[in-house]
XYZ file of C-alpha atoms in Angstrom:
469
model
C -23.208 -19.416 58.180
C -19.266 -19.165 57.921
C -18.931 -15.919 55.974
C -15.596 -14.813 54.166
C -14.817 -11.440 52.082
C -16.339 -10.755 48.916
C -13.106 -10.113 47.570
C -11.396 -13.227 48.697
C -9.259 -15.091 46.557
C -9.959 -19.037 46.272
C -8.331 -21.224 44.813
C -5.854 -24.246 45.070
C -1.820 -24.830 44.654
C 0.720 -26.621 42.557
C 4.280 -26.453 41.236
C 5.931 -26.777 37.564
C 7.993 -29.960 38.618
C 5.097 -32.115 40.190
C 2.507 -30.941 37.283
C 4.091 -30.387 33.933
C 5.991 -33.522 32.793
C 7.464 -33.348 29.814
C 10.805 -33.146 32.223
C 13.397 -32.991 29.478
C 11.350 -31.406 26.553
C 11.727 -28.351 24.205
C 15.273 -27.470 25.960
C 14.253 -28.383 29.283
C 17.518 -29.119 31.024
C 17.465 -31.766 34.330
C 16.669 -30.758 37.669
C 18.276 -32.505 40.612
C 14.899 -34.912 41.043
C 15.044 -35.809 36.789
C 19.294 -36.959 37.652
C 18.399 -37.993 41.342
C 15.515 -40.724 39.563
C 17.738 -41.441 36.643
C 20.225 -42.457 39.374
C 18.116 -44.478 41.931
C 14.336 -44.635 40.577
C 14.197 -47.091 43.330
C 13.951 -44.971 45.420
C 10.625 -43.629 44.146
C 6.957 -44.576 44.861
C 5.830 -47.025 42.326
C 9.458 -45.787 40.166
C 7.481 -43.247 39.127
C 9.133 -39.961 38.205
C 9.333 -36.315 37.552
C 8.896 -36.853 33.526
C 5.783 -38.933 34.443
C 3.646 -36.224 36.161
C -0.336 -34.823 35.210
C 0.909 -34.025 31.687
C -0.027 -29.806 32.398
C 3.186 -29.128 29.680
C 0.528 -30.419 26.891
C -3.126 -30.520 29.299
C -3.322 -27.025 30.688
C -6.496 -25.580 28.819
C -8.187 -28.787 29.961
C -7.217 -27.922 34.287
C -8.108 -24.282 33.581
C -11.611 -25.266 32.108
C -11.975 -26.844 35.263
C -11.152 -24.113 37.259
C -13.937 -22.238 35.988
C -16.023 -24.784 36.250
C -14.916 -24.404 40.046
C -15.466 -20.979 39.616
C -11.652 -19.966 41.033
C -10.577 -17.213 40.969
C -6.895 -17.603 41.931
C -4.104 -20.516 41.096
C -0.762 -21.048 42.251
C 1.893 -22.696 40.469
C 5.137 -21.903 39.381
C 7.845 -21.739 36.596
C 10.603 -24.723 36.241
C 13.967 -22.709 36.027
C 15.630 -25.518 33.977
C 12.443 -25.146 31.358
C 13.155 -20.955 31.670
C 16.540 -20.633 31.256
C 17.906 -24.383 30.453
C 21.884 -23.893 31.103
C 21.349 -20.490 33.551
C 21.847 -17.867 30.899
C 19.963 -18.033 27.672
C 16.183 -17.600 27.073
C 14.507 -20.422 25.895
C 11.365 -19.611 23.527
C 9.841 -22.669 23.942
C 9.313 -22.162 27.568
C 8.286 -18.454 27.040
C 5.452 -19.812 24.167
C 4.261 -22.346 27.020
C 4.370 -20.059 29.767
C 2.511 -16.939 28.497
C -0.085 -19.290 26.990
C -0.807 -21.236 30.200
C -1.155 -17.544 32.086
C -3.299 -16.075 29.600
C -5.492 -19.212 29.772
C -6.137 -18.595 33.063
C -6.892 -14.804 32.537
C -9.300 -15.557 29.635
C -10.498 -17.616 32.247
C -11.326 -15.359 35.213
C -8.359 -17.141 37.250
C -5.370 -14.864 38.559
C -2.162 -16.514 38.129
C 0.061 -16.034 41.246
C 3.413 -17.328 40.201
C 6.140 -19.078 42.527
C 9.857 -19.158 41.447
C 11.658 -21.911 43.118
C 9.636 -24.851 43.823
C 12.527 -27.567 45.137
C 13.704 -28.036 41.967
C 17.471 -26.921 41.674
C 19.100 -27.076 38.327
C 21.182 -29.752 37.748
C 23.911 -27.439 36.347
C 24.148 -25.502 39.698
C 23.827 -28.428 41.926
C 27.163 -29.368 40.153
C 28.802 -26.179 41.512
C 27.666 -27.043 45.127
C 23.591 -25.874 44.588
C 22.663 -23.506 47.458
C 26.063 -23.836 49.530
C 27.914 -21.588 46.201
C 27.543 -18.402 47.330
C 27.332 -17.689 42.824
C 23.791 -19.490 43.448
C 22.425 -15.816 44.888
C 22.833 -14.227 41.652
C 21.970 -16.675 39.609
C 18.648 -17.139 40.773
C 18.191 -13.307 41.097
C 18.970 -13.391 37.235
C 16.734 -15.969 36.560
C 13.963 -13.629 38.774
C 14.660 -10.885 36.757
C 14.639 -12.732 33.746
C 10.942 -14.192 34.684
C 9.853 -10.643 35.564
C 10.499 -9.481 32.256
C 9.202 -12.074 30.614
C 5.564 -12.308 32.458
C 5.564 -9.389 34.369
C 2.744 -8.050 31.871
C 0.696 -11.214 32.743
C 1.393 -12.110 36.875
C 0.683 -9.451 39.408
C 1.603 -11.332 42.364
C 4.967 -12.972 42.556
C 6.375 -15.417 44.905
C 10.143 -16.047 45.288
C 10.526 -19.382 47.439
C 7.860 -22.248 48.703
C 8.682 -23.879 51.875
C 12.466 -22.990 52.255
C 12.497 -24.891 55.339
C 11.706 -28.092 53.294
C 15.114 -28.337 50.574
C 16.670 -27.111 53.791
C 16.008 -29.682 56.077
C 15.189 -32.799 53.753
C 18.395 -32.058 51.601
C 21.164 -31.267 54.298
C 19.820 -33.087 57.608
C 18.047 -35.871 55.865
C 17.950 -38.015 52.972
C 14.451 -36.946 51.671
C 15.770 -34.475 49.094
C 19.142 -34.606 47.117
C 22.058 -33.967 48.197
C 21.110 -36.281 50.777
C 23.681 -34.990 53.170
C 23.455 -34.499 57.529
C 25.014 -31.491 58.174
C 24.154 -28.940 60.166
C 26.109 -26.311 59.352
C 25.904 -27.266 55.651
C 22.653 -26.790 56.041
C 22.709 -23.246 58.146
C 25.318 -21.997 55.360
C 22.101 -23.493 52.399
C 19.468 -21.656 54.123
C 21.222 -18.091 54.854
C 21.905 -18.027 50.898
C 18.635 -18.701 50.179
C 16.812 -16.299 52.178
C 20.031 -14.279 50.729
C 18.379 -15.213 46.802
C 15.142 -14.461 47.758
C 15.538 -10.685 48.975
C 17.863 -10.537 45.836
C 14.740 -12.081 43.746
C 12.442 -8.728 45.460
C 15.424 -5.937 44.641
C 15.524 -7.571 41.349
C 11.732 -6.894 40.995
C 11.400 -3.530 43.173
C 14.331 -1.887 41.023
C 12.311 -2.180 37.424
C 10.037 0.389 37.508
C 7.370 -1.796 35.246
C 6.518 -4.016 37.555
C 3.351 -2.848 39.125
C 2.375 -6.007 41.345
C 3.515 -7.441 44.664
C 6.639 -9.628 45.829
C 6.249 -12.363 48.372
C 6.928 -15.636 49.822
C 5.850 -18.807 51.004
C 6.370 -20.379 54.106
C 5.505 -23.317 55.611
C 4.718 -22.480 59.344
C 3.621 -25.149 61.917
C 2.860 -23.133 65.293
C 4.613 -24.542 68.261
C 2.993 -26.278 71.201
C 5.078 -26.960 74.473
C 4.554 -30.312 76.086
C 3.961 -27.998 79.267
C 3.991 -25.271 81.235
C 7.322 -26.381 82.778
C 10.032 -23.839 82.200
C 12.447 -26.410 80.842
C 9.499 -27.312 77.941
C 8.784 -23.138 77.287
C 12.445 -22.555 76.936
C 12.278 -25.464 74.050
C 8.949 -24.053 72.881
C 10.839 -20.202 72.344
C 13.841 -22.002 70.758
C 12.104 -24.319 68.210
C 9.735 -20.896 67.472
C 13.198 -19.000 66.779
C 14.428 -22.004 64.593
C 11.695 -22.916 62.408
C 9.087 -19.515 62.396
C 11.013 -16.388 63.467
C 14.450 -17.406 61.379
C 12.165 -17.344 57.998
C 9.177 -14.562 58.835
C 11.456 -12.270 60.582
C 14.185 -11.922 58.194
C 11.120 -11.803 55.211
C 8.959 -9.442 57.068
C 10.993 -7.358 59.640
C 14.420 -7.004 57.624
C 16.479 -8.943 60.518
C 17.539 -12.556 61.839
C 16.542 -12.183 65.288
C 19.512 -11.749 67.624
C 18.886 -14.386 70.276
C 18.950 -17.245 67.090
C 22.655 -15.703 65.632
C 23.936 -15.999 69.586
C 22.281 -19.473 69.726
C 24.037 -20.389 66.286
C 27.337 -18.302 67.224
C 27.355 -20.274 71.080
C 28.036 -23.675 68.734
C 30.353 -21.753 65.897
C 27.579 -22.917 63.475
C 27.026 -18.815 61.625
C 26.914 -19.202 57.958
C 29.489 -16.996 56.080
C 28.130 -14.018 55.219
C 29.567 -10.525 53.180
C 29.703 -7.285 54.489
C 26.559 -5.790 52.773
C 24.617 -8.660 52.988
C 22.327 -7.178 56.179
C 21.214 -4.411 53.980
C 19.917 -6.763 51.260
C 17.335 -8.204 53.719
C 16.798 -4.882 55.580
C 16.126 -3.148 52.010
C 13.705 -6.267 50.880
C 10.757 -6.739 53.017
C 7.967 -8.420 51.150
C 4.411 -7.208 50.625
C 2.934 -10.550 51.743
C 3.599 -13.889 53.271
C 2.128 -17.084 51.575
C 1.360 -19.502 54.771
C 1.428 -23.549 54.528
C 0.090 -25.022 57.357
C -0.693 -28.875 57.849
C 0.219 -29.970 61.219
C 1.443 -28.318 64.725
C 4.990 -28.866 65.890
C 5.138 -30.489 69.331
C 8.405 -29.650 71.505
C 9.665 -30.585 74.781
C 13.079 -30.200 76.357
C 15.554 -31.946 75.239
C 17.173 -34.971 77.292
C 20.874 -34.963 77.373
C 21.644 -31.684 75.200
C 25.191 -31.862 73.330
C 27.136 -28.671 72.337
C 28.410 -27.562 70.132
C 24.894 -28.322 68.117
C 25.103 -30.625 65.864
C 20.740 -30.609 65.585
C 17.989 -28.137 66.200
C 17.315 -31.238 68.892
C 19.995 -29.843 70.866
C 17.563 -27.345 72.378
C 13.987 -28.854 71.610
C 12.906 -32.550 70.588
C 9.831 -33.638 69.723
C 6.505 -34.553 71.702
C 3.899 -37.262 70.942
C 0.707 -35.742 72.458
C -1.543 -38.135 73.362
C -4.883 -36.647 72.732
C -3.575 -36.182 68.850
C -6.209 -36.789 65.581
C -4.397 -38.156 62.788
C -4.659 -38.603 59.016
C -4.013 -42.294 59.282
C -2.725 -42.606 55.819
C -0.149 -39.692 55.661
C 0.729 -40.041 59.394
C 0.204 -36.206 60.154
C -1.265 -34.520 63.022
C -4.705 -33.005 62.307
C -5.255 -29.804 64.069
C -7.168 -26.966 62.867
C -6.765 -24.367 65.392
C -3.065 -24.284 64.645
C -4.398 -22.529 61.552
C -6.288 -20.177 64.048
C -2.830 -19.457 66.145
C -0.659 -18.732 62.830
C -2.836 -15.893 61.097
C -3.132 -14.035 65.153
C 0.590 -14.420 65.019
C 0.722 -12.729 61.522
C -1.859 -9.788 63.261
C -0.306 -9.313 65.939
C 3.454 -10.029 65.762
C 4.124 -8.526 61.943
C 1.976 -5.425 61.765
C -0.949 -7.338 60.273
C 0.767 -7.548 57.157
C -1.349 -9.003 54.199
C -0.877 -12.878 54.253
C -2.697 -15.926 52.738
C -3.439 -19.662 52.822
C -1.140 -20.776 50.304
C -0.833 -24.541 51.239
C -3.238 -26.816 53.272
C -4.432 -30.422 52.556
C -5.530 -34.020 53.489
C -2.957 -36.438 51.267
C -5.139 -39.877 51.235
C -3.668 -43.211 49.996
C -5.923 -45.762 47.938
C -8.594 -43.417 47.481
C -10.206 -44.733 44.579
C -11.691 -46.855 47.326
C -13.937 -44.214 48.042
C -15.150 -43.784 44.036
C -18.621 -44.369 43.437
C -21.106 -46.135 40.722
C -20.592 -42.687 38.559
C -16.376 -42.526 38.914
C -16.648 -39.711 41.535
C -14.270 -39.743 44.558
C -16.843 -38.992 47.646
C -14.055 -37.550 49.483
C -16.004 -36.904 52.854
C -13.242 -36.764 54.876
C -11.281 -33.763 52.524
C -14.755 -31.555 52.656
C -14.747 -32.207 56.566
C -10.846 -31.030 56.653
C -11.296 -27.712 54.646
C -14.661 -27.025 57.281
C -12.926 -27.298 60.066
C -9.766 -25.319 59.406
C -11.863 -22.949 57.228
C -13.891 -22.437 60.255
C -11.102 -21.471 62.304
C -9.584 -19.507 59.770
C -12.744 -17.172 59.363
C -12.763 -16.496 62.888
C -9.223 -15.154 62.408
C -10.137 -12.833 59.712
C -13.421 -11.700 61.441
C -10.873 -10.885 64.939
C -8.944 -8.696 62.492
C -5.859 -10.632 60.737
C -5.690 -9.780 57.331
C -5.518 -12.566 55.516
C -6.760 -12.501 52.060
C -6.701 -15.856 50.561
C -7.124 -19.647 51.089
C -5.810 -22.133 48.807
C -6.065 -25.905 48.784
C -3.016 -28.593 47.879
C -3.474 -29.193 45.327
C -5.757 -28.699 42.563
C -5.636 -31.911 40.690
C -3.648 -35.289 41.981
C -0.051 -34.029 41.952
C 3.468 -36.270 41.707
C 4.886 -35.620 45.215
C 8.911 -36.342 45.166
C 9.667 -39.688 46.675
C 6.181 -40.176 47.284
C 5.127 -39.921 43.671
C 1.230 -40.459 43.304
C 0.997 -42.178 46.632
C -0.850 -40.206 48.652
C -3.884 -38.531 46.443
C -4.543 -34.657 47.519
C -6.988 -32.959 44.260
C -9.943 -32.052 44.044
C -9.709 -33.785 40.521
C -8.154 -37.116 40.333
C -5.503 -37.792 37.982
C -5.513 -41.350 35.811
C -2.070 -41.950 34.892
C -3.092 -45.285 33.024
C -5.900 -43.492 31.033
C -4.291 -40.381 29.251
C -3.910 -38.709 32.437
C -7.842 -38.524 32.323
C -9.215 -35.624 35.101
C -11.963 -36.732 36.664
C -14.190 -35.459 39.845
C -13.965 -35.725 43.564
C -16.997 -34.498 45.883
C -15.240 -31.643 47.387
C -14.770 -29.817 43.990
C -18.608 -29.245 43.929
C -18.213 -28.325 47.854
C -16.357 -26.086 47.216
C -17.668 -24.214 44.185
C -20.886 -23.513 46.544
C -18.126 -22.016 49.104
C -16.713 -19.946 46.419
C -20.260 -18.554 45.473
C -22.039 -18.318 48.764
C -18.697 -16.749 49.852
C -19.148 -19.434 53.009
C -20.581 -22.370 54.054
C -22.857 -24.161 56.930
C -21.078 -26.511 58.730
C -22.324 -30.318 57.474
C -24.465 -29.219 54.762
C -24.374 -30.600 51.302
C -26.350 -29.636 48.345
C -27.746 -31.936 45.688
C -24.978 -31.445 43.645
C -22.135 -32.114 46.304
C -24.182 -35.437 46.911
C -23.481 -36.804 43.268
């Protein structure tokens, strides 16, 4: 049997903007995706948008009566900014009321809260100013961190500042995925140095009041990276894309520093962010007390072709690689590979100090997958309870060689909008009925994983009764 601590916390993750609906409600002010679909709902899956979510603003006491019926003990989600503080200054009650209700559901409910700040959903109000390029957006999302602190600070023990920086990083300012829509690399250097700049802000905001008695992270979505050889030419791109899209986040969270080699890489192609004397001892002075870790797929590097400098991509030093030999989720089109999980928590062992880290993110997105429902409306979601096995698997084997991880959470809970993608691809273990009252209704792996949470581990390919329904 597959055997995980006693003490572990399981559970599953979410966010305020793909959950809670109710976009522009009781002084909710517009994020950029409410202005972004009022703009171009086009754009959107089935022109379905952020107001048009799972309804959590007004169901929550129904998903956390599931949750114990999962037996959870843990949940992930996080607070909408625009719902907190609508126009970036003043309190609003209404999101308070909601807020400390939904968290003390939980807790009445055996289910820790662990509460994200910044979830891709920049206020509309500081987009207008320039959104993460305006050096002002530091402190007003350390203000908003120390507003949330106070607020809940009596209720949530664990904190998280940012998920997935990378992602409003990269989508936003070298792609079109996330608004502003813009390709610019050094836009997009200058939008991620302020926000690892807002989150170590966001952890002196919370390490300076002497009432809160819980821990600070982050969360980070880390795909290890895989050279296309042993060649030298493929290792150097291997070490570069490592420095780009791991070391540039977990160093700076974990170790205090951007490592060296990555500013003379970014100075060699006059692409260094601006920056204020000071600033280093902000990060130095703000390591966090855990990493959250998303992992999905692997990156695969090789070298690049016909490099151009000055840099005007991260493909100037590494490009992708199709390996051959690669499983796929054929309906989200990403790589399936659960030892990757395996090689991220040794890295976090053996190249951070073993610092406490968790599963904070992994998933199988599946379109159409009410084709799998059966006689009694349950999704038999095979495929999902196969997924969590085999990266569970590996994962175990990590904690039982000594990296301390001390969590594992699933994307998502229940059927989630996902940004463009709206309800396309279906990740819950509850499915979500938009035409029917947002109606919550089973998948197999829910009762899967209920027997992992009690047994504290599984057998590989065995089902109970009850996971057969």
């Amino acid at each position: 049997m597959i055997k995980f601590p006693k003490d572990f916390l399981w559970g599953a993750a979410t966010s305020a903007p793909q959950t809670e609906g109710a976009a522009l409600a009781d002084g909710k002010s517009p994020s950029t995706w409410d202005k972004w679909f009022e703009m171009e709902p086009e754009l959107f899956f089935d022109q379905v948008g952020p107001n048009d979510t799972s309804n959590v603003y007004y169901q929550y006491k129904e998903d956390v009566a599931l949750m114990k019926k999962m037996d959870m003990n843990s949940y992930r989600t996080s607070i909408a900014w625009t719902r907190l503080l609508p126009d970036g200054k003043t309190l609003n009650p209404k999101a308070v009321e909601f807020y400390r209700n939904y968290f003390q559901e939980m807790l009445d409910n055996g289910v820790e809260p662990i509460i994200n700040l910044f979830h891709f959903d920049m206020p509309w109000w500081l987009m207008e100013k320039g959104g993460w390029e305006a050096r002002e957006s530091v402190d007003h999302f350390a203000f908003y961190a120390k507003t949330a602190f106070e607020q809940f600070g009596d209720l949530i023990k664990t904190w998280a500042t940012f998920n997935e920086p990378l992602v409003h990083i990269e989508c936003g300012y070298m792609g079109d995925a996330h608004w502003p829509k813009v390709r610019d690399f050094k836009r997009a250097i200058q939008v991620g140095y302020h926000t690892m700049l807002a989150h170590a802000k966001a952890v002196e905001a919370y390490r300076t009041n002497p009432h809160n008695d819980g821990k600070i992270g982050i969360i980070l979505n880390l795909s290890p990276v895989y050279a296309k050889s042993e060649e030298p030419a493929d290792q150097e791109a291997r070490h570069k894309a490592d420095l780009i899209y791991i070391r540039s986040f977990v160093d700076t969270v974990a170790l205090g520093y951007f490592p060296e080699e990555l500013i003379e890489m970014l100075r060699e192609s006059d692409l260094l962010p601006t920056t204020i004397a000071g600033d280093r001892a902000i990060f130095e002075n703000n390591i966090v007390d855990y990493v959250g870790v998303n992992y999905y797929q692997p990156l695969r590097v090789q070298a690049p072709e016909n490099p151009v400098f000055p840099a005007q991509s991260p493909g100037a030093w590494a490009r992708g690689y199709n390996w051959p030999e690669k499983r796929i989720n054929p309906h989200r089109g990403w790589e399936i590979f659960p030892e990757g999980i395996y090689t991220i928590a040794m890295r976090m062992k053996n190249d951070y100090g073993n610092m406490p880290w968790f599963i904070s993110e992994n998933g199988m997105g599946v379109e159409g997958e009410e084709q799998f429902m059966d006689e009694n409306g349950i999704i038999q979601d095979d495929y999902r309870i196969e997924f969590l096995e085999e990266h569970l698997e590996y994962l175990a084997k990590a904690i039982e060689e000594g990296s301390n991880c001390f969590g594992y959470h699933m994307w998502t809970f229940s059927d989630c909008w996902s940004w463009l993608n709206a309800y396309k691809n279906r990740y819950g273990y509850y499915r979500i009925n938009r035409d029917d009252h947002y109606r919550r209704s089973d998948k197999a792996s829910s009762y899967w994983m209920k027997n992992v949470i009690n047994q504290h581990g599984f057998t590989r390919g065995e089902r109970t009764d009850d996971e057969k329904k």
